[in-house]
Coordinates of C-alpha atoms and ligand atoms in Angstrom, one line a residue:
X1 CA 136.9 127.9 55.1
X2 CA 139.8 128.1 53.6
X3 CA 139.7 125.7 50.7
X4 CA 143.2 125.9 49.1
X5 CA 144.1 124.6 53.3
X6 CA 142.2 121.8 53.0
X7 CA 142.7 120.1 49.0
X8 CA 146.4 120.5 50.0
X9 CA 145.5 118.5 53.3
X10 CA 143.4 115.8 51.9
X11 CA 145.3 115.2 49.3
X12 CA 148.8 115.1 52.0
X13 CA 146.9 112.9 54.3
X14 CA 145.4 110.2 51.0
X15 CA 149.0 109.7 51.0
X16 CA 151.2 106.6 51.4
X17 CA 153.7 108.4 53.5
X18 CA 150.8 110.8 55.1
X19 CA 152.3 114.2 54.4
X20 CA 151.9 118.4 55.0
X21 CA 153.4 121.4 53.6
X22 CA 154.7 123.0 55.8
X23 CA 153.6 126.7 54.6
X24 CA 150.5 125.8 57.0
X25 CA 152.6 125.7 60.7
X26 CA 151.8 130.4 59.9
X27 CA 149.3 131.2 61.3
X28 CA 149.7 133.8 64.2
X29 CA 150.4 131.5 66.7
X30 CA 152.3 129.3 64.5
X31 CA 154.7 132.7 63.7
X32 CA 154.6 133.5 67.4
X33 CA 156.1 129.5 68.5
X34 CA 158.8 129.9 65.6
X35 CA 159.9 133.6 67.4
X36 CA 160.6 131.9 70.3
X37 CA 162.2 128.8 68.3
X38 CA 164.0 131.9 67.7
X39 CA 165.8 133.0 70.8
X40 CA 166.6 129.1 71.8
X41 CA 170.0 128.2 72.9
X42 CA 169.7 124.8 70.8
X43 CA 168.5 127.0 67.4
X44 CA 171.8 128.4 66.1
X45 CA 170.3 129.2 62.7
X46 CA 168.9 132.6 63.8
X47 CA 171.2 133.7 65.7
X48 CA 174.3 132.6 63.4
X49 CA 172.4 134.6 60.6
X50 CA 171.7 137.5 62.5
X51 CA 174.9 138.9 63.8
X52 CA 176.7 138.3 60.5
X53 CA 174.2 140.5 59.2
X54 CA 176.1 143.8 59.7
X55 CA 179.3 143.0 58.5
X56 CA 177.1 141.7 55.9
X57 CA 175.8 145.0 55.0
X58 CA 179.5 146.8 55.8
X59 CA 180.8 144.5 52.1
X60 CA 177.1 145.0 50.3
X61 CA 178.0 148.9 51.1
X62 CA 180.7 148.9 49.9
X63 CA 180.3 146.7 46.7
X64 CA 176.8 148.6 45.7
X65 CA 178.6 152.0 45.7
X66 CA 181.5 150.5 43.5
X67 CA 178.6 149.3 41.1
X68 CA 177.7 152.9 41.7
X69 CA 174.1 151.5 42.8
X70 CA 172.2 154.2 44.6
X71 CA 168.6 153.2 44.6
X72 CA 167.5 149.6 45.2
X73 CA 163.9 147.8 46.4
X74 CA 164.6 145.1 48.2
X75 CA 161.9 142.6 48.5
X76 CA 161.7 139.7 51.9
X77 CA 160.4 136.4 51.0
X78 CA 158.7 134.7 54.1
X79 CA 159.8 137.6 56.2
X80 CA 158.0 137.3 59.3
X81 CA 159.0 139.3 62.3
X82 CA 161.4 141.4 60.2
X83 CA 164.4 141.1 62.4
X84 CA 166.8 140.8 60.0
X85 CA 166.1 143.7 57.5
X86 CA 167.0 145.8 60.2
X87 CA 171.1 145.5 60.1
X88 CA 170.5 145.9 56.3
X89 CA 168.3 148.9 57.1
X90 CA 170.1 150.3 59.2
X91 CA 173.9 150.4 57.2
X92 CA 172.3 150.2 53.6
X93 CA 170.7 153.6 53.3
X94 CA 170.9 152.8 49.4
X95 CA 167.5 150.3 50.4
X96 CA 164.8 153.1 50.0
X97 CA 161.9 150.9 48.6
X98 CA 161.4 147.7 51.4
X99 CA 158.8 144.5 49.9
X100 CA 157.7 142.1 52.5
X101 CA 156.4 139.2 51.6
X102 CA 154.7 136.1 54.1
X103 CA 151.6 134.4 54.2
X104 CA 151.6 135.3 58.0
X105 CA 149.6 137.9 57.6
X106 CA 147.9 139.4 60.8
X107 CA 152.3 139.1 61.7
X108 CA 153.3 140.5 59.7
X109 CA 151.4 144.1 59.9
X110 CA 152.0 144.4 63.0
X111 CA 156.5 143.4 62.3
X112 CA 155.8 146.2 59.6
X113 CA 154.0 148.9 61.7
X114 CA 157.3 148.6 63.5
X115 CA 159.7 148.5 61.6
X116 CA 157.9 152.3 59.7
X117 CA 158.8 153.8 62.8
X118 CA 161.5 152.4 63.2
X119 CA 162.7 153.6 59.7
X120 CA 160.8 156.8 58.4
X121 CA 161.7 157.9 55.1
X122 CA 161.1 153.9 54.0
X123 CA 158.7 153.0 51.7
X124 CA 157.7 149.6 52.6
X125 CA 154.8 147.5 50.6
X126 CA 153.3 144.2 53.1
X127 CA 152.1 141.3 50.5
X128 CA 150.3 138.8 52.9
X129 CA 150.7 136.0 50.1
X130 CA 152.2 132.4 49.4
X131 CA 156.0 132.6 47.3
X132 CA 155.7 129.7 45.5
X133 CA 152.2 131.5 43.6
X134 CA 152.4 134.2 41.1
X135 CA 152.9 137.6 43.5
X136 CA 151.5 140.8 41.0
X137 CA 154.3 143.8 43.4
X138 CA 154.4 146.9 41.7
X139 CA 158.1 146.4 42.3
X140 CA 159.5 150.5 40.5
X141 CA 161.9 151.0 38.5
X142 CA 165.6 150.7 41.6
X143 CA 166.6 147.7 41.3
X144 CA 165.7 145.2 43.1
X145 CA 167.8 142.6 45.4
X146 CA 165.8 139.9 47.1
X147 CA 166.2 138.7 50.1
X148 CA 165.8 135.5 51.8
X149 CA 166.7 134.8 55.0
X150 CA 166.1 131.8 57.5
X151 CA 167.6 129.3 55.4
X152 CA 163.7 128.7 54.2
X153 CA 164.7 127.9 50.8
X154 CA 165.0 124.8 52.7
X155 CA 161.8 124.1 53.5
X156 CA 161.8 123.3 49.2
X157 CA 162.7 119.7 47.6
X158 CA 165.6 121.0 45.6
X159 CA 164.1 120.7 41.9
X160 CA 161.4 123.2 44.1
X161 CA 164.1 125.0 45.4
X162 CA 165.2 125.7 41.4
X163 CA 161.9 126.5 40.8
X164 CA 161.1 129.5 43.3
X165 CA 165.1 130.8 41.9
X166 CA 164.1 130.7 38.8
X167 CA 160.3 132.5 39.2
X168 CA 162.4 135.2 42.4
X169 CA 164.8 136.0 39.2
X170 CA 161.5 136.8 36.4
X171 CA 159.9 138.7 39.7
X172 CA 163.1 140.5 40.8
X173 CA 163.9 141.5 36.6
X174 CA 166.5 141.9 34.6
X175 CA 170.2 142.7 37.5
X176 CA 169.0 141.8 40.2
X177 CA 170.6 140.4 43.3
X178 CA 169.0 138.2 45.5
X179 CA 170.3 137.0 49.8
X180 CA 170.2 133.7 50.3
X181 CA 170.7 132.8 54.4
X182 CA 171.5 129.2 53.5
X183 CA 171.7 126.1 56.8
X184 CA 174.3 124.1 55.4
X185 CA 175.9 120.5 56.6
X186 CA 177.4 119.8 59.5
X187 CA 178.0 117.7 62.5
X188 CA 174.8 115.5 63.1
X189 CA 173.4 115.8 66.4
X190 CA 174.0 120.3 66.0
X191 CA 171.6 119.9 63.6
X192 CA 169.8 117.2 65.8
X193 CA 169.5 119.3 68.9
X194 CA 168.7 122.6 66.9
X195 CA 164.9 121.1 66.3
X196 CA 164.4 118.4 69.4
X197 CA 165.0 121.6 71.8
X198 CA 164.6 121.2 76.1
X199 CA 161.3 123.3 76.3
X200 CA 160.0 122.0 73.2
X201 CA 158.9 124.8 71.4
X202 CA 159.5 123.4 68.3
X203 CA 156.6 120.2 69.0
X204 CA 154.2 122.7 70.2
X205 CA 155.7 124.6 66.7
X206 CA 155.0 121.1 64.9
X207 CA 151.3 120.8 66.2
X208 CA 149.5 123.5 66.2
X209 CA 149.6 122.4 62.9
X210 CA 147.1 119.9 63.9
X211 CA 145.4 123.2 65.7
X212 CA 144.6 124.6 63.2
X213 CA 143.3 121.9 61.3
X214 CA 140.6 121.7 63.7
X215 CA 139.7 124.9 63.6
X216 CA 140.0 125.9 60.9
X217 CA 139.3 122.3 58.3
X218 CA 136.6 121.3 60.9
X219 CA 139.0 118.1 61.7
X220 CA 139.1 116.7 65.5
X221 CA 143.0 115.7 65.4
X222 CA 144.0 115.6 69.1
X223 CA 147.7 116.8 70.2
X224 CA 148.6 115.0 72.5
X225 CA 148.1 111.7 70.6
X226 CA 150.6 112.2 68.2
X227 CA 154.8 112.7 69.2
X228 CA 156.8 115.9 67.4
X229 CA 159.7 113.8 66.0
X230 CA 162.8 115.8 64.1
X231 CA 166.0 113.3 62.3
X232 CA 168.7 114.0 60.4
X233 CA 167.8 111.9 56.8
X234 CA 171.7 112.1 56.7
X235 CA 171.3 110.3 52.6
X236 CA 169.0 113.2 51.2
X237 CA 170.8 116.0 53.5
X238 CA 167.7 117.0 55.3
X239 CA 166.6 117.4 58.8
X240 CA 162.9 115.7 58.2
X241 CA 160.0 116.9 61.6
X242 CA 157.6 114.6 61.2
X243 CA 154.2 113.9 64.0
X244 CA 153.7 110.4 64.9
X245 CA 150.8 108.5 66.2
X246 CA 151.3 107.4 70.0
X247 CA 148.0 105.0 68.6
X248 CA 145.5 103.5 66.7
X249 CA 143.5 106.6 65.5
X250 CA 140.8 107.6 63.5
X251 CA 140.6 111.7 62.4
X252 CA 138.1 112.8 60.2
X253 CA 138.2 116.5 59.1
X254 CA 136.5 118.1 57.1
X255 CA 134.0 115.0 56.6
X256 CA 136.6 112.3 55.7
X257 CA 138.5 110.3 58.2
X258 CA 141.9 108.8 58.1
X259 CA 143.2 106.0 59.6
X260 CA 146.9 106.1 61.9
X261 CA 148.0 103.0 62.4
X262 CA 150.8 103.1 66.3
X263 CA 154.0 105.3 65.3
X264 CA 152.8 105.5 61.6
X265 CA 153.8 109.3 61.1
X266 CA 152.7 112.8 59.2
X267 CA 155.7 114.2 57.7
X268 CA 155.6 118.3 57.6
X269 CA 158.6 119.7 57.3
X270 CA 162.1 118.9 55.7
X271 CA 164.6 121.6 56.5
X272 CA 168.2 120.5 53.8
X273 CA 171.4 121.5 54.4
X274 CA 173.7 122.4 51.8
X275 CA 176.9 123.2 51.5
X276 CA 177.9 125.9 50.3
X277 CA 179.3 124.7 46.7
X278 CA 176.3 122.3 46.5
X279 CA 174.3 125.8 46.8
X280 CA 176.1 126.6 43.9
X281 CA 175.1 124.4 41.7
X282 CA 170.9 124.7 42.3
X283 CA 171.4 128.1 42.2
X284 CA 173.8 127.9 38.6
X285 CA 171.0 125.9 36.9
X286 CA 167.8 128.6 38.1
X287 CA 169.9 130.9 37.0
X288 CA 171.3 133.0 39.4
X289 CA 175.5 133.5 39.6
X290 CA 177.0 133.9 43.2
X291 CA 178.8 136.7 43.5
X292 CA 179.9 136.7 46.9
X293 CA 179.7 133.9 50.2
X294 CA 179.5 134.9 54.2
X295 CA 180.8 131.8 56.2
X296 CA 179.8 131.9 60.1
X297 CA 183.3 130.2 61.7
X298 CA 183.5 125.9 61.6
X299 CA 181.3 127.1 57.8
X300 CA 178.3 126.0 60.3
X301 CA 175.8 128.9 57.7
X302 CA 176.1 131.5 54.4
X303 CA 174.9 134.2 53.2
X304 CA 175.3 134.5 49.6
X305 CA 175.2 137.2 47.3
X306 CA 173.7 135.7 43.6
X307 CA 173.7 137.9 40.6
X308 CA 171.2 137.0 38.0
X309 CA 173.1 136.1 34.9
X310 CA 171.4 136.8 33.2
X311 CA 170.5 140.2 31.6
X312 CA 167.3 140.4 30.6
X313 CA 163.4 138.7 32.3
X314 CA 162.1 135.8 31.5
Ligands
SAM1 C1 161.9 130.1 59.1 S1 160.5 131.6 59.1 C2 162.1 133.1 59.0 C3 161.1 134.2 59.0 C4 162.2 135.0 58.8 N1 162.8 135.4 57.1 C5 163.8 135.0 59.7 O1 164.7 134.2 59.1 O2 164.2 134.7 60.8 C6 159.4 131.5 58.1 C7 159.2 132.2 56.9 O3 158.1 132.1 55.5 C8 157.1 132.3 56.3 N2 156.6 131.0 54.8 C9 156.8 130.1 54.9 N3 156.1 129.7 54.0 C10 155.6 130.0 53.7 C11 154.9 130.7 52.0 N4 154.7 129.8 50.9 N5 155.1 132.2 51.4 C12 155.2 132.9 52.6 N6 156.0 132.7 53.2 C13 155.9 131.7 53.7 C14 156.4 132.0 57.4 O4 155.6 132.6 57.6 C15 157.6 132.1 58.0 O5 157.0 134.1 58.4

């Protein structure tokens, strides 16, 4: 049994507002569901960001040549299916090494085998692990650039996002860069549609965490006794995903019982949205300075290049 998973689940389900960390969505099945979400009409963040990246890469090429940088190692946090690194690699031969970190190890291994076929000269390292914990990366001496697309940063509480960015600065080292995909505050309907798709794929993704607990933690959730709920919390500027109990019920996880009232929810994910200037403040409190920003039409998504403002490793 995965004890970290069990401890986190028990701690989360004992809270008055039952909660589960979203990183546990991503077993092999969860990663597959996420890939399906990316193909949905409603899910604008994936295709918007992917569509922006070739131009971003073109501008980065000029920017890096102006800095006389001729060797960059790229470190992607939460690399998933490795779709978004491809436009960067195509236009930026200055990237000679690529480190892909993801919690969903099997999925990442398969994706990296495909990437190696397309980019045979690239040095690829795969690191299965939790990017919120210290990971030994054995980075080379080349200038590092972190890559954190998919607005995954929004899954953190703002203080945790700041903590993540601070520790990424230490990991990536002096004079490093970070290329971030940030989902912006916008029309509420567009936001809610993105997490309530008509094919119910997001609902299946959300419920996958119940199936995973049944399989890995000796739990007995009935996924059909819970419904998917995704709402925009305007006050906090975040989409919240929940699983709402359709009835009064008792569930066991590894021998411990949990009571659910009808309508009670498990809070499974937040996805914070930021105005660009809000994100600047967060990044700068973690020691990063924004060098560039690219906005999608109507400002529905932002990609930012951050620079490690400190000259020394912490
Ligand atoms: C929203 S998806 C983004 C995937 C991809 N980067 C993209 O932009 O399409 C989040 C990715 O981060 C990974 N992930 C989530 N939490 C993680 C954690 N704590 N440590 C490592 N990887 C994590 C998931 O497995 C998933 O591949």
